[in-house]
GROMACS .gro file of C-alpha atoms in nm:
model
  208
    1MET     CA    1  -2.457   4.903   4.709
    2GLN     CA    2  -2.107   5.027   4.614
    3LYS     CA    3  -1.992   4.670   4.556
    4LEU     CA    4  -2.290   4.600   4.330
    5PHE     CA    5  -2.226   4.917   4.126
    6LEU     CA    6  -1.856   4.827   4.094
    7CYS     CA    7  -1.945   4.476   3.976
    8LEU     CA    8  -2.181   4.611   3.710
    9PHE     CA    9  -1.924   4.867   3.594
   10VAL     CA   10  -1.654   4.601   3.556
   11CYS     CA   11  -1.866   4.323   3.410
   12VAL     CA   12  -2.067   4.511   3.148
   13PRO     CA   13  -1.769   4.586   2.915
   14PHE     CA   14  -1.667   4.220   2.921
   15PHE     CA   15  -2.024   4.115   2.841
   16ILE     CA   16  -2.036   4.355   2.545
   17LYS     CA   17  -1.696   4.237   2.423
   18ALA     CA   18  -1.808   3.875   2.438
   19GLN     CA   19  -2.093   3.957   2.201
   20MET     CA   20  -1.862   4.092   1.931
   21ASP     CA   21  -1.756   3.885   1.635
   22ILE     CA   22  -1.560   3.938   1.314
   23ILE     CA   23  -1.715   3.731   1.034
   24ASN     CA   24  -1.600   3.665   0.680
   25THR     CA   25  -1.934   3.634   0.501
   26SER     CA   26  -1.762   3.473   0.200
   27VAL     CA   27  -1.739   3.136   0.379
   28TYR     CA   28  -2.033   2.902   0.420
   29GLU     CA   29  -2.015   2.891   0.803
   30SER     CA   30  -1.959   3.198   1.017
   31ASN     CA   31  -1.723   3.020   1.260
   32ILE     CA   32  -1.467   2.932   0.990
   33ARG     CA   33  -1.174   3.172   1.029
   34TYR     CA   34  -1.043   3.187   0.671
   35LEU     CA   35  -0.960   3.473   0.435
   36TYR     CA   36  -0.918   3.402   0.062
   37CYS     CA   37  -0.687   3.527  -0.211
   38GLY     CA   38  -0.835   3.643  -0.538
   39ILE     CA   39  -1.160   3.788  -0.401
   40ASP     CA   40  -1.281   4.081  -0.194
   41ASN     CA   41  -1.361   3.911   0.137
   42LEU     CA   42  -1.671   4.083   0.279
   43ILE     CA   43  -1.600   4.125   0.651
   44LYS     CA   44  -1.883   4.205   0.890
   45ILE     CA   45  -1.845   4.309   1.252
   46LYS     CA   46  -2.132   4.188   1.470
   47GLY     CA   47  -2.238   4.310   1.811
   48LEU     CA   48  -2.156   4.679   1.767
   49ASP     CA   49  -2.370   4.992   1.782
   50ASP     CA   50  -2.399   5.244   1.498
   51THR     CA   51  -2.074   5.416   1.594
   52THR     CA   52  -1.809   5.408   1.322
   53TYR     CA   53  -1.528   5.163   1.397
   54THR     CA   54  -1.201   5.094   1.218
   55LEU     CA   55  -1.081   4.748   1.111
   56VAL     CA   56  -0.704   4.694   1.089
   57SER     CA   57  -0.509   4.401   0.944
   58SER     CA   58  -0.192   4.301   1.134
   59ALA     CA   59  -0.058   4.137   0.815
   60GLY     CA   60  -0.095   4.454   0.609
   61ASN     CA   61  -0.381   4.321   0.393
   62SER     CA   62  -0.580   4.587   0.211
   63ILE     CA   63  -0.907   4.691   0.383
   64LYS     CA   64  -1.166   4.933   0.252
   65LYS     CA   65  -1.514   5.026   0.375
   66ALA     CA   66  -1.815   4.853   0.220
   67GLY     CA   67  -2.158   5.008   0.172
   68PHE     CA   68  -2.298   4.922   0.517
   69ALA     CA   69  -2.200   5.026   0.867
   70ASN     CA   70  -1.913   4.824   1.014
   71THR     CA   71  -1.864   4.615   0.698
   72PHE     CA   72  -1.538   4.604   0.503
   73TYR     CA   73  -1.378   4.453   0.193
   74LEU     CA   74  -1.048   4.280   0.262
   75SER     CA   75  -0.802   4.178  -0.010
   76VAL     CA   76  -0.540   3.916   0.086
   77ASN     CA   77  -0.181   3.982  -0.025
   78GLN     CA   78  -0.021   3.654   0.080
   79PRO     CA   79  -0.181   3.304   0.106
   80ASN     CA   80  -0.092   3.044   0.370
   81SER     CA   81  -0.027   3.299   0.641
   82ILE     CA   82  -0.193   3.433   0.957
   83ASP     CA   83  -0.374   3.766   0.989
   84THR     CA   84  -0.516   3.910   1.309
   85LEU     CA   85  -0.799   4.155   1.244
   86LYS     CA   86  -0.842   4.425   1.507
   87ILE     CA   87  -1.140   4.651   1.581
   88ILE     CA   88  -1.023   5.001   1.673
   89LYS     CA   89  -1.222   5.263   1.865
   90ASN     CA   90  -1.069   5.587   1.994
   91ASN     CA   91  -0.722   5.456   1.900
   92LYS     CA   92  -0.768   5.148   2.119
   93VAL     CA   93  -0.805   4.781   2.023
   94ILE     CA   94  -1.140   4.665   2.164
   95TYR     CA   95  -1.158   4.323   1.995
   96LYS     CA   96  -0.945   4.101   1.768
   97GLU     CA   97  -0.979   3.773   1.583
   98THR     CA   98  -0.716   3.560   1.404
   99PHE     CA   99  -0.770   3.424   1.052
  100THR     CA  100  -0.575   3.195   0.818
  101THR     CA  101  -0.528   3.314   0.460
  102SER     CA  102  -0.571   3.063   0.179
  103LYS     CA  103  -0.616   3.025  -0.195
  104LEU     CA  104  -0.957   2.931  -0.332
  105THR     CA  105  -0.966   2.563  -0.424
  106SER     CA  106  -1.016   2.533  -0.801
  107GLU     CA  107  -1.153   2.178  -0.802
  108PRO     CA  108  -1.381   2.116  -0.503
  109LEU     CA  109  -1.510   1.766  -0.440
  110LEU     CA  110  -1.868   1.684  -0.535
  111ARG     CA  111  -2.117   1.417  -0.437
  112LEU     CA  112  -2.490   1.358  -0.455
  113GLY     CA  113  -2.643   1.415  -0.112
  114THR     CA  114  -2.527   1.153   0.138
  115ILE     CA  115  -2.390   0.914  -0.127
  116GLY     CA  116  -2.020   0.895  -0.050
  117ASN     CA  117  -1.891   0.676  -0.333
  118SER     CA  118  -1.948   0.600  -0.703
  119THR     CA  119  -2.220   0.335  -0.654
  120SER     CA  120  -2.574   0.355  -0.521
  121VAL     CA  121  -2.896   0.158  -0.503
  122LYS     CA  122  -3.179   0.323  -0.693
  123GLU     CA  123  -3.385   0.399  -0.381
  124LEU     CA  124  -3.095   0.593  -0.226
  125LEU     CA  125  -3.036   0.779  -0.551
  126LEU     CA  126  -3.400   0.891  -0.562
  127SER     CA  127  -3.388   1.018  -0.204
  128ASN     CA  128  -3.081   1.240  -0.261
  129GLU     CA  129  -3.151   1.525  -0.500
  130LEU     CA  130  -2.891   1.788  -0.408
  131ILE     CA  131  -2.538   1.810  -0.545
  132ILE     CA  132  -2.313   1.875  -0.246
  133VAL     CA  133  -1.976   2.050  -0.242
  134PHE     CA  134  -1.828   1.875   0.057
  135PRO     CA  135  -1.620   2.107   0.262
  136GLU     CA  136  -1.271   1.972   0.316
  137PRO     CA  137  -1.041   2.107   0.183
  138SER     CA  138  -1.276   2.354   0.009
  139LYS     CA  139  -1.392   2.579   0.295
  140TYR     CA  140  -1.553   2.852   0.089
  141SER     CA  141  -1.911   2.875  -0.023
  142LEU     CA  142  -2.013   2.750  -0.369
  143SER     CA  143  -2.378   2.760  -0.473
  144ILE     CA  144  -2.480   2.510  -0.740
  145ILE     CA  145  -2.694   2.699  -0.994
  146SER     CA  146  -2.740   2.445  -1.276
  147PHE     CA  147  -2.640   2.100  -1.402
  148THR     CA  148  -2.739   1.830  -1.652
  149VAL     CA  149  -2.830   1.466  -1.589
  150GLY     CA  150  -2.795   1.179  -1.834
  151THR     CA  151  -2.797   0.800  -1.815
  152SER     CA  152  -2.623   0.517  -1.999
  153ARG     CA  153  -2.965   0.405  -2.124
  154ASN     CA  154  -2.988   0.714  -2.345
  155LEU     CA  155  -2.656   0.894  -2.388
  156LYS     CA  156  -2.798   1.135  -2.646
  157LYS     CA  157  -3.059   1.282  -2.413
  158TYR     CA  158  -2.945   1.495  -2.120
  159ILE     CA  159  -3.187   1.684  -1.898
  160HIS     CA  160  -3.090   2.036  -1.799
  161CYS     CA  161  -3.176   2.164  -1.451
  162THR     CA  162  -3.155   2.533  -1.359
  163GLU     CA  163  -3.151   2.482  -0.981
  164ASN     CA  164  -2.984   2.244  -0.737
  165SER     CA  165  -3.260   1.983  -0.718
  166PHE     CA  166  -3.414   1.713  -0.936
  167THR     CA  167  -3.705   1.805  -1.160
  168PRO     CA  168  -4.007   1.572  -1.211
  169LYS     CA  169  -3.861   1.484  -1.552
  170ILE     CA  170  -3.532   1.375  -1.394
  171TYR     CA  171  -3.716   1.160  -1.140
  172SER     CA  172  -3.910   0.996  -1.422
  173VAL     CA  173  -3.586   0.898  -1.597
  174LEU     CA  174  -3.414   0.777  -1.280
  175ARG     CA  175  -3.704   0.549  -1.183
  176LYS     CA  176  -3.643   0.351  -1.506
  177LEU     CA  177  -3.281   0.269  -1.418
  178ARG     CA  178  -3.169  -0.090  -1.380
  179LEU     CA  179  -2.876  -0.271  -1.221
  180GLY     CA  180  -2.546  -0.159  -1.376
  181ASP     CA  181  -2.684   0.159  -1.537
  182LYS     CA  182  -2.482   0.477  -1.501
  183VAL     CA  183  -2.607   0.827  -1.412
  184PHE     CA  184  -2.395   1.117  -1.533
  185PHE     CA  185  -2.390   1.464  -1.372
  186ASP     CA  186  -2.234   1.709  -1.614
  187GLU     CA  187  -2.205   2.081  -1.694
  188ILE     CA  188  -2.225   2.163  -1.324
  189LYS     CA  189  -2.223   2.539  -1.275
  190ALA     CA  190  -2.160   2.704  -0.939
  191ARG     CA  191  -2.127   3.060  -0.815
  192GLY     CA  192  -1.850   3.141  -0.569
  193PRO     CA  193  -1.816   3.411  -0.303
  194ASP     CA  194  -1.651   3.639  -0.561
  195GLY     CA  195  -1.970   3.634  -0.771
  196ALA     CA  196  -1.803   3.449  -1.060
  197THR     CA  197  -1.961   3.137  -1.216
  198ARG     CA  198  -1.742   2.827  -1.234
  199THR     CA  199  -1.782   2.499  -1.423
  200LEU     CA  200  -1.708   2.212  -1.185
  201ALA     CA  201  -1.586   1.863  -1.260
  202SER     CA  202  -1.840   1.603  -1.378
  203PHE     CA  203  -1.912   1.283  -1.183
  204PHE     CA  204  -2.124   0.969  -1.223
  205LEU     CA  205  -2.294   0.697  -1.019
  206ILE     CA  206  -2.344   0.328  -1.099
  207ILE     CA  207  -2.668   0.159  -0.993
  208GLU     CA  208  -2.597  -0.154  -0.789
   0.00000   0.00000   0.00000
């Protein structure tokens, strides 16, 4: 019985520690360990109770409390460096996680769905309706909020879309495309983790 009690006493803290995680909610995947210059990185500590904890930056980056329990805003002082974030309770480090600091990429790469080059058959074009910001080297989240579509068959008429998907009107135009026609994606607007709206680079596809 004493052995069982001792095992539970020793193992429970390690189990709780294993459930902790320090997440930068500004990136598009929680397992990406990046902090970004130029924004307030919203850091969330998972796996803790309602007790107030302290978050400390080993690199001296600025940290301030956010509006929710165990959430913090972190401002990066120096890009291309390493920062270990530590959770402090009763003056002791109970968990830590290492992050790389980086600048936000100003010109992320774009593509339409799974189409990886500048040509496409019409059937593939019609089956891919989302503009994708593909992740490397841009590892921060960008949400496409609007764009316009035009074709070489009618350069004076562009269709504006206020969400990241084709409208019935866009589908109607694309179904009329022929071999060699071009489709232009322009005025692409995206919102970044800092809340600011950016205009991204245009791109086009050629029907083959």
